[in-house]
PDB file of C-alpha atoms in Angstrom:
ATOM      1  CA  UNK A  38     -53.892 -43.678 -11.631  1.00 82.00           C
ATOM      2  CA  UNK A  39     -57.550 -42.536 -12.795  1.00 83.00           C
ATOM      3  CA  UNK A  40     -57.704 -40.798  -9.438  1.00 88.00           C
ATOM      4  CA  UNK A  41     -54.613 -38.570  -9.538  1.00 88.00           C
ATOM      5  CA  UNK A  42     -55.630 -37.931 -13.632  1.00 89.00           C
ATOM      6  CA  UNK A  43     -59.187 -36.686 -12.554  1.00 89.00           C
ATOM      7  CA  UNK A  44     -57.767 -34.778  -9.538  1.00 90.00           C
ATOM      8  CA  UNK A  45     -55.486 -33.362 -12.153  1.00 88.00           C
ATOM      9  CA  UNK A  46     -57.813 -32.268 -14.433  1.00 89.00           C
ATOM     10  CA  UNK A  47     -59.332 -30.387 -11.270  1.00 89.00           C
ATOM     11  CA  UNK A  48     -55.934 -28.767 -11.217  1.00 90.00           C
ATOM     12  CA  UNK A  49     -54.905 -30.219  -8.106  1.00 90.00           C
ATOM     13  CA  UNK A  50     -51.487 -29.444  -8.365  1.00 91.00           C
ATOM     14  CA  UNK A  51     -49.678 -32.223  -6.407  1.00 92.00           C
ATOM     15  CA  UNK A  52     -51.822 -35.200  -7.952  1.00 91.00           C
ATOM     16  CA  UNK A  53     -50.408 -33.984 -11.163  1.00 92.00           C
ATOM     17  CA  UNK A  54     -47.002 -33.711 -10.122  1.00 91.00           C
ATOM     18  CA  UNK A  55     -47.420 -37.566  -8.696  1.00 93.00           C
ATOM     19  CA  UNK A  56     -48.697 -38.323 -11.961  1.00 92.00           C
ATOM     20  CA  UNK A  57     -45.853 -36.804 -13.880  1.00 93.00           C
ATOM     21  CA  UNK A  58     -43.365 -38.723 -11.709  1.00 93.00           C
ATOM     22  CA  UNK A  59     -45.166 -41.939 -12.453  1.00 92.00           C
ATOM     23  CA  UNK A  60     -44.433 -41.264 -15.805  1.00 91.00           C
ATOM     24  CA  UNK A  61     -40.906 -39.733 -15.830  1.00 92.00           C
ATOM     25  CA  UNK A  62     -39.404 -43.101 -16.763  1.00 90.00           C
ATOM     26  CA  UNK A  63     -41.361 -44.231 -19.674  1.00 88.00           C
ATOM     27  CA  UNK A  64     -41.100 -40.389 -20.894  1.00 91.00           C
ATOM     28  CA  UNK A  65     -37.228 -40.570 -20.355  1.00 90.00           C
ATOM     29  CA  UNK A  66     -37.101 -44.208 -22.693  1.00 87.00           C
ATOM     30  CA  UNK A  67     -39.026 -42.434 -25.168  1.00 88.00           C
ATOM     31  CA  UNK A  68     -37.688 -39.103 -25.439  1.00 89.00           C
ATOM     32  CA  UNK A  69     -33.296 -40.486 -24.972  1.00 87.00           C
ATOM     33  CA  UNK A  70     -34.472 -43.228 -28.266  1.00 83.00           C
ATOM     34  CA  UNK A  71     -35.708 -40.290 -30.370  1.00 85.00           C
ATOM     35  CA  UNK A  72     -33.701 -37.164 -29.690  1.00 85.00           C
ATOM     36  CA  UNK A  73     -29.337 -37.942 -29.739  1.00 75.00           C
ATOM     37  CA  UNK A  74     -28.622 -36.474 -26.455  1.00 84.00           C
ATOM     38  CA  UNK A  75     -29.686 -36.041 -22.420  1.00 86.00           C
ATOM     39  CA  UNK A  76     -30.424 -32.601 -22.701  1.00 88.00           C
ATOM     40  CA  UNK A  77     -32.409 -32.682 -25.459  1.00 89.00           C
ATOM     41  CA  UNK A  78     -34.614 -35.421 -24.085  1.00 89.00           C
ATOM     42  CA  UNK A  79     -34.753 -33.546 -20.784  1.00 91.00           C
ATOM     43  CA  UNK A  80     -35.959 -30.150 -22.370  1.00 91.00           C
ATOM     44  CA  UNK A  81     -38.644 -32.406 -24.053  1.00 92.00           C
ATOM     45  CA  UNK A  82     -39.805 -33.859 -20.960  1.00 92.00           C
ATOM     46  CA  UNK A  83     -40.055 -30.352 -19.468  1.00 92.00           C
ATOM     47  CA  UNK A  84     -41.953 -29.199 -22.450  1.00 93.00           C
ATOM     48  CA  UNK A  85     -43.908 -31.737 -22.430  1.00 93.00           C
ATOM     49  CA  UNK A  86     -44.991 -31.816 -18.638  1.00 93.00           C
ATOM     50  CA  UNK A  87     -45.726 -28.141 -19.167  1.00 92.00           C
ATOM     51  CA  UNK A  88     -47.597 -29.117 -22.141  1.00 93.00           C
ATOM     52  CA  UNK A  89     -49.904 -31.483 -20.311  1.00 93.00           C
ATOM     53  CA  UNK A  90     -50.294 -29.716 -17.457  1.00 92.00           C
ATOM     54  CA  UNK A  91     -51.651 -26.566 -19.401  1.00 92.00           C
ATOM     55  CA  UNK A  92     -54.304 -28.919 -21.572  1.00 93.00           C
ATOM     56  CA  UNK A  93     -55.128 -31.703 -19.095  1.00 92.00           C
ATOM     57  CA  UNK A  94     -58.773 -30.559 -19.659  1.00 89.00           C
ATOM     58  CA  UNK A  95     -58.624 -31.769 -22.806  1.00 90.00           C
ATOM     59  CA  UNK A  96     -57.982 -35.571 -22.406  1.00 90.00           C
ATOM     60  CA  UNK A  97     -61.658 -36.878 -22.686  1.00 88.00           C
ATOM     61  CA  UNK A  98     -60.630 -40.185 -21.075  1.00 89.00           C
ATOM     62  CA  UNK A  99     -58.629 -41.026 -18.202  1.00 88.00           C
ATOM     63  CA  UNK A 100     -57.345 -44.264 -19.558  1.00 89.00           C
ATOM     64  CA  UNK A 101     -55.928 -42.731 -22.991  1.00 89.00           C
ATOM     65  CA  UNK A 102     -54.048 -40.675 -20.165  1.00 92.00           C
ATOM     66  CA  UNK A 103     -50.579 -42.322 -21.005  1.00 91.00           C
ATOM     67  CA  UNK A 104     -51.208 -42.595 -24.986  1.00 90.00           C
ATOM     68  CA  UNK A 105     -52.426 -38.706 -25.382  1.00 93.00           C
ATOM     69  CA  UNK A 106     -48.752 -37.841 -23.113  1.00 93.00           C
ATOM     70  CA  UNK A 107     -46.933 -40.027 -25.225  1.00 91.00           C
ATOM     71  CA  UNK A 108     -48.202 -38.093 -28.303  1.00 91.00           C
ATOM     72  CA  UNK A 109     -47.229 -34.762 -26.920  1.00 93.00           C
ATOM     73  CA  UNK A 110     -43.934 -35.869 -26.348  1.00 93.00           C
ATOM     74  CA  UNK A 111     -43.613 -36.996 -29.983  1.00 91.00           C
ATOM     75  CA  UNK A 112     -44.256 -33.987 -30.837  1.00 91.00           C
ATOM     76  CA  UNK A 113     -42.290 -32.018 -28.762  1.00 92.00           C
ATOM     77  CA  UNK A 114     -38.567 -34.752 -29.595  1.00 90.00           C
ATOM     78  CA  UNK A 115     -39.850 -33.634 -33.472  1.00 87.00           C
ATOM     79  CA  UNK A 116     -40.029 -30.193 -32.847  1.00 88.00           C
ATOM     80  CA  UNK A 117     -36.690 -30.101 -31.030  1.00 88.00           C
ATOM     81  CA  UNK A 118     -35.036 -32.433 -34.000  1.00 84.00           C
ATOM     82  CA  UNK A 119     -36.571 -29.921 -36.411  1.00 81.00           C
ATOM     83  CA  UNK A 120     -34.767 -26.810 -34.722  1.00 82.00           C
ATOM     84  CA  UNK A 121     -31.594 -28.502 -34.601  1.00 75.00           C
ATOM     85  CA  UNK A 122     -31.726 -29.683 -37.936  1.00 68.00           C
ATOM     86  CA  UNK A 123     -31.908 -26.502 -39.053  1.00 61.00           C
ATOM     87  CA  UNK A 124     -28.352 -24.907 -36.710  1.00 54.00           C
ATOM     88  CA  UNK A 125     -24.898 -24.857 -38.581  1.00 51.00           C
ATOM     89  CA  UNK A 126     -22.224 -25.542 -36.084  1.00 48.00           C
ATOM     90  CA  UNK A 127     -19.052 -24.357 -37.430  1.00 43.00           C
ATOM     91  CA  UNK A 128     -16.684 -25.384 -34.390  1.00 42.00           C
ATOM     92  CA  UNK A 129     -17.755 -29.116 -33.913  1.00 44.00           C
ATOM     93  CA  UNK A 130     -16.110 -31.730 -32.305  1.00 38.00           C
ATOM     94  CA  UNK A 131     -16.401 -34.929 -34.436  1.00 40.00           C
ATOM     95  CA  UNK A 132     -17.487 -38.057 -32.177  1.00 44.00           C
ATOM     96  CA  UNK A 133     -15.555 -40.755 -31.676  1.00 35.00           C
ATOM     97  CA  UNK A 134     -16.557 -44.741 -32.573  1.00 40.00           C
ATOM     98  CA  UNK A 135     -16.611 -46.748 -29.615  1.00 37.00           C
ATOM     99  CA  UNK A 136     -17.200 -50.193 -30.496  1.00 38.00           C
ATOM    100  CA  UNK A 137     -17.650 -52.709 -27.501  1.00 39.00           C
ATOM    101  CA  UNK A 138     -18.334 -56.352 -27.854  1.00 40.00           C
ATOM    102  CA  UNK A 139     -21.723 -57.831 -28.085  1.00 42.00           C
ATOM    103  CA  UNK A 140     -25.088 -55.347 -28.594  1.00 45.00           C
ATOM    104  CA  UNK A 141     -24.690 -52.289 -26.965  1.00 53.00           C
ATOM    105  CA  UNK A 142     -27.040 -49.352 -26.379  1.00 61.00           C
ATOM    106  CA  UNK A 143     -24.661 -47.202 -28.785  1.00 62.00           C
ATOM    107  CA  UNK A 144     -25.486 -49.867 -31.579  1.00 67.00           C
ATOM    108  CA  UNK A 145     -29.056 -49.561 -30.817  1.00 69.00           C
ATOM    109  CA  UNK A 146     -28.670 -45.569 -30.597  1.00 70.00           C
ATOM    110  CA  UNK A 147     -26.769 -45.557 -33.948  1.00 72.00           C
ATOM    111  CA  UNK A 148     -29.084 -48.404 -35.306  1.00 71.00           C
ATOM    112  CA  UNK A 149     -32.190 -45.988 -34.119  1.00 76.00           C
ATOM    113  CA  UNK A 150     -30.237 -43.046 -36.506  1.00 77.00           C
ATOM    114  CA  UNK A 151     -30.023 -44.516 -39.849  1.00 79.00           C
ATOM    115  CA  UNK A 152     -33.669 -45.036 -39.688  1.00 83.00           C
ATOM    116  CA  UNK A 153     -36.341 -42.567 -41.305  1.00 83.00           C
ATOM    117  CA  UNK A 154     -38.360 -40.533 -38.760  1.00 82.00           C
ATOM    118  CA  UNK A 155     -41.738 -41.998 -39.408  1.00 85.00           C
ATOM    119  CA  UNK A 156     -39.769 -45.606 -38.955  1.00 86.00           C
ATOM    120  CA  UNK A 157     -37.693 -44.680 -36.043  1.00 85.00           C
ATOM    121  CA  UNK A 158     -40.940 -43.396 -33.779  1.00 86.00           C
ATOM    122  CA  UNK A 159     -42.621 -46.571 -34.623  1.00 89.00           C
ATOM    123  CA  UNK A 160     -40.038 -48.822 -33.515  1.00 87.00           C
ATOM    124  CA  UNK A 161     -39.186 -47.031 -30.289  1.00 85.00           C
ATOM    125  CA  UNK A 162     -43.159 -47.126 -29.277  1.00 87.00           C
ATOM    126  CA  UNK A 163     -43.368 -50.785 -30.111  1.00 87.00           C
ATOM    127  CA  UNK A 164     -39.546 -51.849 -28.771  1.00 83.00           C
ATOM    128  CA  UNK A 165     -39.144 -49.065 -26.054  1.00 81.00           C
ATOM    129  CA  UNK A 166     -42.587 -47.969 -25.178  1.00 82.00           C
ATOM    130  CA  UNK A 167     -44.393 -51.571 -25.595  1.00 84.00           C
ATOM    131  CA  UNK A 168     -46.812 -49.907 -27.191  1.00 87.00           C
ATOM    132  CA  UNK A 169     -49.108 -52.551 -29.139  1.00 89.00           C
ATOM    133  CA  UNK A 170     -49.678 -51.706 -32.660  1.00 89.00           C
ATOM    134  CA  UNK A 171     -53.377 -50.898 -32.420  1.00 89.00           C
ATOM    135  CA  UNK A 172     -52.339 -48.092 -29.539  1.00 88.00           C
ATOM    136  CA  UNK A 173     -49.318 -46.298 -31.784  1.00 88.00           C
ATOM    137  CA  UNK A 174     -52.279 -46.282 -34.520  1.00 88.00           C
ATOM    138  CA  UNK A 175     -54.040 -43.977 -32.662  1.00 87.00           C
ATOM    139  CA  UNK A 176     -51.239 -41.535 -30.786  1.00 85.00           C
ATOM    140  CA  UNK A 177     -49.641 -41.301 -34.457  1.00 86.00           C
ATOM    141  CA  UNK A 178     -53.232 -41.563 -36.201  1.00 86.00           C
ATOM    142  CA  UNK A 179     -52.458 -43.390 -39.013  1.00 89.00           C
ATOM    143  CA  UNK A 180     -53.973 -46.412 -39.835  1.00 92.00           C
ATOM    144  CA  UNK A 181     -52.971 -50.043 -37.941  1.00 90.00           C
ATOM    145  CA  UNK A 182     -51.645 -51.286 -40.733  1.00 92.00           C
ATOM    146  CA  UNK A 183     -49.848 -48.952 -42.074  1.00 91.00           C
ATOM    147  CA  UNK A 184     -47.481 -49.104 -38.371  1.00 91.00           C
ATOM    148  CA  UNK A 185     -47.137 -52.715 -39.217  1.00 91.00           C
ATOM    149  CA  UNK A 186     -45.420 -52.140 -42.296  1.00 91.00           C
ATOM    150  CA  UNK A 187     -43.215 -49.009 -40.631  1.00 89.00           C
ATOM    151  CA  UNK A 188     -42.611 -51.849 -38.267  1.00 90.00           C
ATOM    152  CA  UNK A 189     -41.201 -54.378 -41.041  1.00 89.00           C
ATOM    153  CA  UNK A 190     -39.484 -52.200 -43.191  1.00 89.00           C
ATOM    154  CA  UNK A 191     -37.577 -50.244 -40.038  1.00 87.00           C
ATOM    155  CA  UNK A 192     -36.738 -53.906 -39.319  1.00 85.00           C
ATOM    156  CA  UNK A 193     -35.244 -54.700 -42.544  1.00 86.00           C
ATOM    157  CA  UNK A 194     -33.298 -51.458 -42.461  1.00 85.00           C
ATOM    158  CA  UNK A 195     -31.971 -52.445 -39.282  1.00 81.00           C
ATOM    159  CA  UNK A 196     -31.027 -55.575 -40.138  1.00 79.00           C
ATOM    160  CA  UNK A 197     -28.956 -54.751 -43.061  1.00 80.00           C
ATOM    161  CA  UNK A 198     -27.597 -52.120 -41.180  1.00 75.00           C
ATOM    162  CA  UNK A 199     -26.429 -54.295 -39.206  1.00 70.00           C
ATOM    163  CA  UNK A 200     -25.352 -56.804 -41.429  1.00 74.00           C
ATOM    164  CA  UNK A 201     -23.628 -54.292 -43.636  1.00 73.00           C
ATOM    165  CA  UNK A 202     -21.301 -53.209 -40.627  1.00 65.00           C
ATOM    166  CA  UNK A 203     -20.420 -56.916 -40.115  1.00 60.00           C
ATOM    167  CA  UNK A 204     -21.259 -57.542 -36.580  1.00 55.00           C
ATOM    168  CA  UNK A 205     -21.794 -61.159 -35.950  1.00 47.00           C
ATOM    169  CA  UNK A 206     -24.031 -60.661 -32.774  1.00 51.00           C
ATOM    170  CA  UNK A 207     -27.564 -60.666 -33.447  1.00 51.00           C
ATOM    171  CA  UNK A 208     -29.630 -57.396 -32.538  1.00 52.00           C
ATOM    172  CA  UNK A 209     -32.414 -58.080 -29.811  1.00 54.00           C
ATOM    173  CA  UNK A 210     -35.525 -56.438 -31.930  1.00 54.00           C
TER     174      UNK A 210
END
C-alpha cells in the first residue's frame, strides 16, 4: 500500500484510484454508521475521494495514509449532517418501526442516533473502524483519554437505551 500512496502523491492517477478502491469498504462502514442514509454516505465518499485526491501532497507519512482519509471523511459525514440539519421538510413521510427479533443493524442504526455527535464518531471508529484508542486520538486530536471516556459514557447511553426500550437481547458492543 506505501507504493500506490507514494505513486499517488506523484499523481499517478490509477495507483490512486487502486488505492481508493482498497479503501471503499472501510469508507462505506464509516460513512453508512454516521450519516442516516446510502446517499448521504455515498456523496461523502465522493467528497471525500475528491478531497484526498486534491491534497494527497499533504500527508507527510505514508502509513498515517488510512487515519488522515478517515479524518476527511469525518469531516465531510459532519458537514453533510450539518446541512441537513439545517432543511425544513414540510411534505415528509414519517418512517415506520420495524422491529425484528434478536440485534439487528436497525437497533444498532437507531442505537448509533440517540447518541451525541462527539460520542457517536468515537464509537463507530472503535466498533466499526477498529480503530484503537491511541489512533482516534490523533484523527479527532483530542487527547487519549478523553476518547476513553466518549467511549464509556456512549456505552452507558447505549445501554440504557437499550434497556429503556426493553429488549432482552444483549447488544454486541
Amino acid at each position: 500500500m506505501n507504493d500506490l500512496i507514494k505513486k499517488a502523491k506523484e499523481r499517478d492517477a490509477d495507483a490512486f484510484t487502486e488505492l481508493m478502491q482498497s479503501q471503499m469498504q472501510n469508507m462505506y462502514k464509516a460513512a453508512r454508521s454516521l450519516l442516516s442514509n446510502q446517499e448521504d454516505a455515498a456523496d461523502a465518499i465522493s467528497e471525500t475521494i475528491l478531497t484526498c485526491w486534491e491534497k494527497i501532497d499533504q500527508l507527510r507519512e505514508e502509513r498515517y495514509f488510512r487515519t488522515w482519509m478517515t479524518r476527511i471523511l469525518i469531516n465531510k459525514c459532519n458537514d453533510i449532517r450539518n446541512k441537513k440539519e439545517n432543511l425544513f421538510f414540510t411534505d415528509e413521510t414519517p418512517e415506520v418501526e420495524v422491529k425484528e427479533e434478536g440485534y439487528s443493524d436497525l437497533e444498532w442504526n437507531e442505537a448509533l442516533g440517540i447518541l451525541d455527535e462527539k460520542y457517536r464518531t468515537v464509537i463507530v471508529l472503535y466498533y466499526v473502524e477498529g480503530y484503537n484508542t491511541s489512533e482516534i486520538s490523533q484523527i479527532l486530536e483530542i487527547p487519549e483519554s478523553t476518547v476513553r471516556t466518549r467511549l464509556a459514557r456512549g456505552r452507558e447511553k447505549m445501554a440504557a437505551e437499550y434497556r429503556q426500550t426493553g429488549n432482552s437481547a444483549k447488544p454486541d458492543i
